[in-house]
Short mmCIF file of C-alpha atoms in Angstrom, two decimals:
data_model
loop_
_atom_site.label_atom_id
_atom_site.label_comp_id
_atom_site.label_asym_id
_atom_site.label_seq_id
_atom_site.Cartn_x
_atom_site.Cartn_y
_atom_site.Cartn_z
CA MET U 713 2.87 -12.27 40.29
CA LYS U 714 1.23 -8.60 40.86
CA HIS U 715 4.24 -7.03 38.57
CA ILE U 716 3.46 -9.44 36.07
CA LEU U 717 -0.09 -8.54 35.37
CA PRO U 718 0.44 -4.94 33.90
CA LEU U 719 2.90 -6.48 31.11
CA LEU U 720 0.14 -8.91 30.18
CA ALA U 721 -2.40 -6.53 29.93
CA PRO U 722 -1.61 -3.67 27.40
CA ASP U 723 -2.96 -0.11 27.71
CA ALA U 724 -6.28 1.25 26.24
CA LEU U 725 -3.92 3.49 24.14
CA LEU U 726 -1.59 1.04 22.96
CA LEU U 727 -4.96 -1.03 21.68
CA ALA U 728 -6.47 2.15 20.06
CA VAL U 729 -3.08 3.25 18.37
CA THR U 730 -1.90 -0.23 16.97
CA PRO U 731 -4.69 -0.91 14.07
CA VAL U 732 -4.05 2.85 13.04
CA PHE U 733 -0.42 1.92 12.59
CA PHE U 734 -0.97 -1.14 10.92
CA ALA U 735 -3.25 0.59 8.29
CA LEU U 736 -0.94 3.07 7.50
CA PHE U 737 2.06 0.76 7.16
CA LEU U 738 -0.08 -1.28 4.83
CA GLY U 739 -1.23 1.59 2.94
CA ILE U 740 2.64 2.73 2.09
CA ILE U 741 3.44 -1.10 1.24
CA LEU U 742 0.66 -1.33 -1.30
CA ARG U 743 0.97 2.37 -2.83
CA VAL U 744 4.67 1.55 -3.34
CA PHE U 745 3.99 -1.91 -5.00
CA SER U 746 1.33 -0.47 -7.10
CA SER U 747 3.74 2.35 -8.46
CA LYS U 748 6.24 0.02 -9.20
CA ARG U 749 3.70 -2.27 -11.26
CA ARG U 750 2.53 0.97 -13.16
CA GLU U 751 6.14 1.43 -14.01
CA LEU U 752 7.00 -2.02 -15.23
CA TYR U 753 3.77 -1.72 -17.55
CA LYS U 754 4.75 1.35 -18.89
CA ARG U 755 8.16 -0.09 -19.73
CA MET U 756 6.35 -2.77 -21.37
CA GLY U 757 4.71 -0.85 -23.79
CA ASP U 758 0.86 -1.18 -24.83
CA ILE U 759 -0.41 -3.00 -22.22
CA PRO U 760 -3.34 -0.72 -20.41
CA PHE U 761 -3.08 -0.25 -16.62
CA LEU U 762 -5.31 -2.62 -14.29
CA ASP U 763 -7.32 0.60 -13.41
CA GLY U 764 -8.38 1.19 -16.88
CA THR U 765 -6.47 3.82 -18.23
CA ALA U 766 -3.66 3.43 -20.95
CA SER U 767 -0.05 4.29 -21.09
CA ASP U 768 1.14 7.21 -22.47
CA ASP U 769 2.77 5.27 -25.38
CA SER U 770 -0.51 3.88 -26.32
CA LEU U 771 -2.12 7.21 -26.24
CA GLN U 772 0.39 8.90 -28.48
CA ASN U 773 0.08 6.10 -30.92
CA GLU U 774 -3.54 6.47 -31.39
CA SER U 775 -3.46 10.24 -32.42
#
């Protein structure tokens, strides 16, 4: 039973690093999805982006 105990109790280093990698992975996924969404809105035309800025096409139409 003594040789199984270290396998069940992960290191402090692993516990410290895992949330950092998870946050980086989640950030990369969210950035990819937001850029895809922005490209989709730009292709659709005159719909403003969700962050409040307008697409390039709508800005050119106003001037």
